[in-house]
PDB file of C-alpha atoms in Angstrom:
ATOM      1  CA  MET A   1      22.374  21.308-148.200  1.00 70.00           C
ATOM      2  CA  SER A   2      18.861  21.548-149.658  1.00 90.00           C
ATOM      3  CA  GLY A   3      16.171  23.570-147.959  1.00 96.00           C
ATOM      4  CA  PHE A   4      14.087  26.678-148.242  1.00 98.00           C
ATOM      5  CA  ARG A   5      15.265  30.162-147.236  1.00 98.00           C
ATOM      6  CA  HIS A   6      13.232  33.223-146.277  1.00 98.00           C
ATOM      7  CA  VAL A   7      14.990  36.606-146.360  1.00 98.00           C
ATOM      8  CA  VAL A   8      13.573  39.961-145.189  1.00 98.00           C
ATOM      9  CA  LEU A   9      15.295  43.356-145.338  1.00 98.00           C
ATOM     10  CA  ILE A  10      13.737  46.101-143.243  1.00 98.00           C
ATOM     11  CA  GLU A  11      14.098  49.874-143.046  1.00 98.00           C
ATOM     12  CA  TRP A  12      12.841  51.264-139.767  1.00 98.00           C
ATOM     13  CA  ALA A  13      10.581  54.296-139.735  1.00 98.00           C
ATOM     14  CA  GLU A  14      12.164  57.578-138.720  1.00 97.00           C
ATOM     15  CA  GLY A  15      12.034  57.940-134.923  1.00 97.00           C
ATOM     16  CA  THR A  16      12.189  54.214-134.232  1.00 97.00           C
ATOM     17  CA  THR A  17      14.353  54.034-131.127  1.00 97.00           C
ATOM     18  CA  THR A  18      17.313  51.725-130.656  1.00 96.00           C
ATOM     19  CA  SER A  19      15.502  49.952-127.847  1.00 97.00           C
ATOM     20  CA  GLN A  20      12.451  49.353-130.082  1.00 97.00           C
ATOM     21  CA  GLN A  21      14.787  47.857-132.692  1.00 97.00           C
ATOM     22  CA  GLU A  22      16.523  45.722-130.054  1.00 97.00           C
ATOM     23  CA  GLU A  23      13.149  44.578-128.698  1.00 97.00           C
ATOM     24  CA  ALA A  24      12.119  43.457-132.188  1.00 98.00           C
ATOM     25  CA  ALA A  25      15.388  41.526-132.578  1.00 98.00           C
ATOM     26  CA  ALA A  26      14.979  39.914-129.155  1.00 98.00           C
ATOM     27  CA  ARG A  27      11.373  38.850-129.847  1.00 98.00           C
ATOM     28  CA  LEU A  28      12.309  37.424-133.229  1.00 98.00           C
ATOM     29  CA  ALA A  29      15.193  35.521-131.646  1.00 97.00           C
ATOM     30  CA  GLU A  30      12.663  33.736-129.411  1.00 98.00           C
ATOM     31  CA  LEU A  31      10.795  32.267-132.392  1.00 98.00           C
ATOM     32  CA  PRO A  32      13.064  29.230-132.997  1.00 98.00           C
ATOM     33  CA  GLY A  33      12.110  28.065-129.505  1.00 98.00           C
ATOM     34  CA  LEU A  34       8.413  28.430-130.305  1.00 98.00           C
ATOM     35  CA  ILE A  35       8.284  27.218-133.931  1.00 98.00           C
ATOM     36  CA  PRO A  36      10.027  23.851-134.467  1.00 98.00           C
ATOM     37  CA  GLU A  37       9.856  24.209-138.271  1.00 98.00           C
ATOM     38  CA  ILE A  38      12.635  26.827-138.076  1.00 98.00           C
ATOM     39  CA  ARG A  39      15.878  25.022-138.968  1.00 98.00           C
ATOM     40  CA  SER A  40      18.094  28.100-138.590  1.00 97.00           C
ATOM     41  CA  TYR A  41      17.326  31.729-137.888  1.00 98.00           C
ATOM     42  CA  SER A  42      19.567  34.766-138.059  1.00 96.00           C
ATOM     43  CA  VAL A  43      18.675  38.408-137.429  1.00 97.00           C
ATOM     44  CA  GLY A  44      20.892  41.462-137.341  1.00 97.00           C
ATOM     45  CA  GLY A  45      21.456  45.159-137.843  1.00 97.00           C
ATOM     46  CA  ASP A  46      23.404  46.663-140.742  1.00 98.00           C
ATOM     47  CA  ALA A  47      27.176  46.799-140.193  1.00 97.00           C
ATOM     48  CA  GLY A  48      27.216  50.375-141.538  1.00 97.00           C
ATOM     49  CA  ILE A  49      29.967  49.960-144.127  1.00 96.00           C
ATOM     50  CA  ASP A  50      28.054  50.466-147.377  1.00 96.00           C
ATOM     51  CA  GLU A  51      25.864  53.452-148.288  1.00 95.00           C
ATOM     52  CA  GLY A  52      22.108  53.162-148.740  1.00 96.00           C
ATOM     53  CA  ASN A  53      21.680  49.812-146.990  1.00 98.00           C
ATOM     54  CA  ALA A  54      18.630  48.462-145.214  1.00 98.00           C
ATOM     55  CA  ASP A  55      18.651  48.647-141.401  1.00 98.00           C
ATOM     56  CA  PHE A  56      17.796  45.122-140.331  1.00 98.00           C
ATOM     57  CA  VAL A  57      17.712  41.602-141.772  1.00 98.00           C
ATOM     58  CA  ILE A  58      16.004  38.319-141.001  1.00 98.00           C
ATOM     59  CA  VAL A  59      17.210  35.082-142.629  1.00 98.00           C
ATOM     60  CA  GLY A  60      15.265  31.935-141.795  1.00 98.00           C
ATOM     61  CA  GLU A  61      15.899  28.445-143.130  1.00 98.00           C
ATOM     62  CA  PHE A  62      13.400  25.632-143.313  1.00 98.00           C
ATOM     63  CA  ALA A  63      13.346  22.036-144.555  1.00 98.00           C
ATOM     64  CA  ASP A  64      10.918  22.975-147.328  1.00 98.00           C
ATOM     65  CA  GLN A  65       8.248  25.409-148.470  1.00 97.00           C
ATOM     66  CA  ALA A  66       5.563  23.841-146.271  1.00 98.00           C
ATOM     67  CA  ALA A  67       7.714  24.353-143.157  1.00 98.00           C
ATOM     68  CA  TYR A  68       8.221  28.001-144.117  1.00 98.00           C
ATOM     69  CA  GLU A  69       4.456  28.474-144.559  1.00 98.00           C
ATOM     70  CA  THR A  70       3.847  26.989-141.087  1.00 98.00           C
ATOM     71  CA  TYR A  71       6.293  29.585-139.690  1.00 98.00           C
ATOM     72  CA  ARG A  72       4.784  32.415-141.747  1.00 98.00           C
ATOM     73  CA  ASP A  73       1.252  31.656-140.497  1.00 98.00           C
ATOM     74  CA  HIS A  74       2.217  30.708-136.933  1.00 98.00           C
ATOM     75  CA  PRO A  75       0.494  32.829-134.225  1.00 98.00           C
ATOM     76  CA  ALA A  76       3.800  33.470-132.435  1.00 98.00           C
ATOM     77  CA  HIS A  77       5.367  34.840-135.639  1.00 98.00           C
ATOM     78  CA  ARG A  78       2.314  36.926-136.505  1.00 98.00           C
ATOM     79  CA  ALA A  79       2.264  38.372-132.993  1.00 98.00           C
ATOM     80  CA  VAL A  80       5.901  39.507-133.155  1.00 98.00           C
ATOM     81  CA  VAL A  81       5.407  41.055-136.600  1.00 98.00           C
ATOM     82  CA  GLY A  82       2.168  42.768-135.562  1.00 98.00           C
ATOM     83  CA  GLU A  83       3.471  44.201-132.317  1.00 98.00           C
ATOM     84  CA  TYR A  84       7.220  44.745-132.734  1.00 98.00           C
ATOM     85  CA  ILE A  85       7.850  45.239-136.479  1.00 98.00           C
ATOM     86  CA  ARG A  86       4.881  46.517-138.472  1.00 97.00           C
ATOM     87  CA  PRO A  87       4.319  49.631-136.266  1.00 97.00           C
ATOM     88  CA  PHE A  88       7.933  50.726-136.913  1.00 98.00           C
ATOM     89  CA  LEU A  89       8.291  49.748-140.545  1.00 97.00           C
ATOM     90  CA  ALA A  90       9.241  52.220-143.280  1.00 98.00           C
ATOM     91  CA  ARG A  91      10.153  49.741-145.999  1.00 97.00           C
ATOM     92  CA  ARG A  92      10.312  45.936-146.374  1.00 97.00           C
ATOM     93  CA  ALA A  93      11.773  43.729-149.104  1.00 98.00           C
ATOM     94  CA  ALA A  94      11.476  39.953-148.936  1.00 98.00           C
ATOM     95  CA  ILE A  95      12.024  36.764-150.864  1.00 98.00           C
ATOM     96  CA  GLN A  96      11.791  33.014-150.410  1.00 98.00           C
ATOM     97  CA  TYR A  97      13.885  30.626-152.496  1.00 98.00           C
ATOM     98  CA  GLU A  98      14.987  27.012-152.785  1.00 96.00           C
ATOM     99  CA  LEU A  99      18.481  26.326-151.522  1.00 95.00           C
TER     100      LEU A  99
ATOM    101  CA  MET B   1      29.345  29.848-136.589  1.00 70.00           C
ATOM    102  CA  SER B   2      30.738  33.406-136.601  1.00 90.00           C
ATOM    103  CA  GLY B   3      31.266  35.267-139.833  1.00 96.00           C
ATOM    104  CA  PHE B   4      29.991  38.114-141.921  1.00 98.00           C
ATOM    105  CA  ARG B   5      26.971  37.926-144.245  1.00 98.00           C
ATOM    106  CA  HIS B   6      26.092  40.045-147.266  1.00 98.00           C
ATOM    107  CA  VAL B   7      22.483  39.967-148.497  1.00 98.00           C
ATOM    108  CA  VAL B   8      21.089  41.607-151.654  1.00 98.00           C
ATOM    109  CA  LEU B   9      17.473  41.586-152.855  1.00 98.00           C
ATOM    110  CA  ILE B  10      16.897  42.626-156.453  1.00 98.00           C
ATOM    111  CA  GLU B  11      13.878  43.593-158.526  1.00 98.00           C
ATOM    112  CA  TRP B  12      14.544  43.277-162.252  1.00 98.00           C
ATOM    113  CA  ALA B  13      13.532  46.072-164.582  1.00 98.00           C
ATOM    114  CA  GLU B  14      10.440  45.485-166.685  1.00 97.00           C
ATOM    115  CA  GLY B  15      11.397  43.682-169.908  1.00 97.00           C
ATOM    116  CA  THR B  16      14.346  41.838-168.383  1.00 97.00           C
ATOM    117  CA  THR B  17      14.195  38.448-170.051  1.00 97.00           C
ATOM    118  CA  THR B  18      14.404  35.114-168.283  1.00 96.00           C
ATOM    119  CA  SER B  19      17.643  34.343-170.089  1.00 97.00           C
ATOM    120  CA  GLN B  20      19.155  37.662-168.931  1.00 97.00           C
ATOM    121  CA  GLN B  21      18.169  36.748-165.359  1.00 97.00           C
ATOM    122  CA  GLU B  22      19.600  33.247-165.758  1.00 97.00           C
ATOM    123  CA  GLU B  23      22.809  34.674-167.221  1.00 98.00           C
ATOM    124  CA  ALA B  24      23.205  36.947-164.193  1.00 98.00           C
ATOM    125  CA  ALA B  25      22.690  33.973-161.857  1.00 98.00           C
ATOM    126  CA  ALA B  26      25.192  31.863-163.795  1.00 98.00           C
ATOM    127  CA  ARG B  27      27.860  34.610-163.763  1.00 98.00           C
ATOM    128  CA  LEU B  28      27.374  35.203-160.063  1.00 98.00           C
ATOM    129  CA  ALA B  29      27.651  31.471-159.389  1.00 97.00           C
ATOM    130  CA  GLU B  30      31.131  31.558-160.961  1.00 98.00           C
ATOM    131  CA  LEU B  31      32.414  34.064-158.385  1.00 98.00           C
ATOM    132  CA  PRO B  32      33.242  31.577-155.582  1.00 98.00           C
ATOM    133  CA  GLY B  33      35.741  29.983-157.994  1.00 98.00           C
ATOM    134  CA  LEU B  34      37.338  33.369-158.663  1.00 98.00           C
ATOM    135  CA  ILE B  35      37.225  34.999-155.213  1.00 98.00           C
ATOM    136  CA  PRO B  36      38.633  32.764-152.442  1.00 98.00           C
ATOM    137  CA  GLU B  37      37.301  35.071-149.709  1.00 98.00           C
ATOM    138  CA  ILE B  38      33.784  33.784-150.434  1.00 98.00           C
ATOM    139  CA  ARG B  39      33.037  31.160-147.782  1.00 98.00           C
ATOM    140  CA  SER B  40      29.548  30.352-149.058  1.00 97.00           C
ATOM    141  CA  TYR B  41      27.430  31.849-151.811  1.00 98.00           C
ATOM    142  CA  SER B  42      23.772  31.323-152.644  1.00 97.00           C
ATOM    143  CA  VAL B  43      21.700  32.966-155.379  1.00 97.00           C
ATOM    144  CA  GLY B  44      18.139  32.324-156.410  1.00 97.00           C
ATOM    145  CA  GLY B  45      14.849  33.498-157.841  1.00 97.00           C
ATOM    146  CA  ASP B  46      11.709  34.094-155.790  1.00 98.00           C
ATOM    147  CA  ALA B  47       9.616  30.982-155.147  1.00 97.00           C
ATOM    148  CA  GLY B  48       6.461  32.962-156.006  1.00 97.00           C
ATOM    149  CA  ILE B  49       4.406  32.110-152.917  1.00 96.00           C
ATOM    150  CA  ASP B  50       4.139  35.507-151.221  1.00 96.00           C
ATOM    151  CA  GLU B  51       2.847  38.737-152.788  1.00 95.00           C
ATOM    152  CA  GLY B  52       5.076  41.739-153.417  1.00 96.00           C
ATOM    153  CA  ASN B  53       8.396  39.925-153.116  1.00 98.00           C
ATOM    154  CA  ALA B  54      11.713  40.802-154.705  1.00 98.00           C
ATOM    155  CA  ASP B  55      12.714  38.790-157.786  1.00 98.00           C
ATOM    156  CA  PHE B  56      16.213  37.617-156.978  1.00 98.00           C
ATOM    157  CA  VAL B  57      18.509  37.197-153.970  1.00 98.00           C
ATOM    158  CA  ILE B  58      22.224  36.905-153.312  1.00 98.00           C
ATOM    159  CA  VAL B  59      23.497  35.708-149.926  1.00 98.00           C
ATOM    160  CA  GLY B  60      27.261  35.620-149.486  1.00 98.00           C
ATOM    161  CA  GLU B  61      29.143  34.601-146.357  1.00 98.00           C
ATOM    162  CA  PHE B  62      32.664  35.606-145.441  1.00 98.00           C
ATOM    163  CA  ALA B  63      35.060  35.025-142.540  1.00 98.00           C
ATOM    164  CA  ASP B  64      34.901  38.712-141.619  1.00 98.00           C
ATOM    165  CA  GLN B  65      34.227  42.251-142.844  1.00 97.00           C
ATOM    166  CA  ALA B  66      37.622  42.543-144.529  1.00 98.00           C
ATOM    167  CA  ALA B  67      36.956  39.403-146.601  1.00 98.00           C
ATOM    168  CA  TYR B  68      33.590  40.837-147.657  1.00 98.00           C
ATOM    169  CA  GLU B  69      35.249  44.113-148.703  1.00 98.00           C
ATOM    170  CA  THR B  70      37.784  42.167-150.827  1.00 98.00           C
ATOM    171  CA  TYR B  71      34.835  40.486-152.581  1.00 98.00           C
ATOM    172  CA  ARG B  72      32.918  43.751-152.950  1.00 98.00           C
ATOM    173  CA  ASP B  73      35.878  45.501-154.593  1.00 98.00           C
ATOM    174  CA  HIS B  74      37.132  42.499-156.585  1.00 98.00           C
ATOM    175  CA  PRO B  75      37.327  43.109-160.370  1.00 98.00           C
ATOM    176  CA  ALA B  76      35.481  39.855-161.126  1.00 98.00           C
ATOM    177  CA  HIS B  77      32.586  40.883-158.881  1.00 98.00           C
ATOM    178  CA  ARG B  78      32.476  44.421-160.244  1.00 98.00           C
ATOM    179  CA  ALA B  79      32.460  43.071-163.802  1.00 98.00           C
ATOM    180  CA  VAL B  80      29.470  40.799-163.180  1.00 98.00           C
ATOM    181  CA  VAL B  81      27.527  43.589-161.451  1.00 98.00           C
ATOM    182  CA  GLY B  82      28.385  46.101-164.175  1.00 98.00           C
ATOM    183  CA  GLU B  83      27.536  43.869-167.116  1.00 98.00           C
ATOM    184  CA  TYR B  84      24.854  41.445-165.925  1.00 98.00           C
ATOM    185  CA  ILE B  85      22.977  43.151-163.073  1.00 98.00           C
ATOM    186  CA  ARG B  86      23.097  46.957-163.092  1.00 97.00           C
ATOM    187  CA  PRO B  87      21.721  47.303-166.673  1.00 97.00           C
ATOM    188  CA  PHE B  88      18.626  45.280-165.667  1.00 98.00           C
ATOM    189  CA  LEU B  89      18.044  46.628-162.188  1.00 97.00           C
ATOM    190  CA  ALA B  90      14.790  48.264-161.080  1.00 98.00           C
ATOM    191  CA  ARG B  91      15.355  48.154-157.332  1.00 97.00           C
ATOM    192  CA  ARG B  92      18.034  46.876-154.937  1.00 97.00           C
ATOM    193  CA  ALA B  93      18.062  46.442-151.162  1.00 98.00           C
ATOM    194  CA  ALA B  94      21.152  45.230-149.353  1.00 98.00           C
ATOM    195  CA  ILE B  95      22.691  44.716-145.959  1.00 98.00           C
ATOM    196  CA  GLN B  96      25.830  43.313-144.356  1.00 98.00           C
ATOM    197  CA  TYR B  97      25.805  41.992-140.799  1.00 98.00           C
ATOM    198  CA  GLU B  98      27.840  40.016-138.278  1.00 96.00           C
ATOM    199  CA  LEU B  99      26.754  36.418-137.830  1.00 95.00           C
TER     200      LEU B  99
END
């Protein structure tokens, strides 16, 4: 199935509480209901089986690059990132690629 | 759909050639034919639209954690990582999570 995927791996800053992490996940999970360009959206915490992993992941799928850019620039997405992720962020790695 | 997802973001070392990157992608793409535990497998290079992104991504999906661990420890997977990825690796971020 063709499409466009956006992947983000996050390491939380030291001291970020479990409830702050859960709040971020909950807010992100609301975005598919607010941004119709999201075709599928999956967030989760590391399963804890391999050493040195990131803490949290976001995988979003879109019909194409333009749909991803609408999501990326959408006020609802920017608000969640600004309020629930960026303040608690130690490290972030991301990519977008054609499926 | 339940399952278990493995995500890796890679930054290639400076000087890694395009053909070395393509060879890594091609070898990885052979793994689903060699490791039946792989339910779906997607690799790709960054689309180049956002600043500061990783270069390359691997997203593998498995029925469960045990199937992922079979893949992780499989000789065919270890051979590809050892020969076509690790020698060219600048940075790696990874996670595994329940879908």
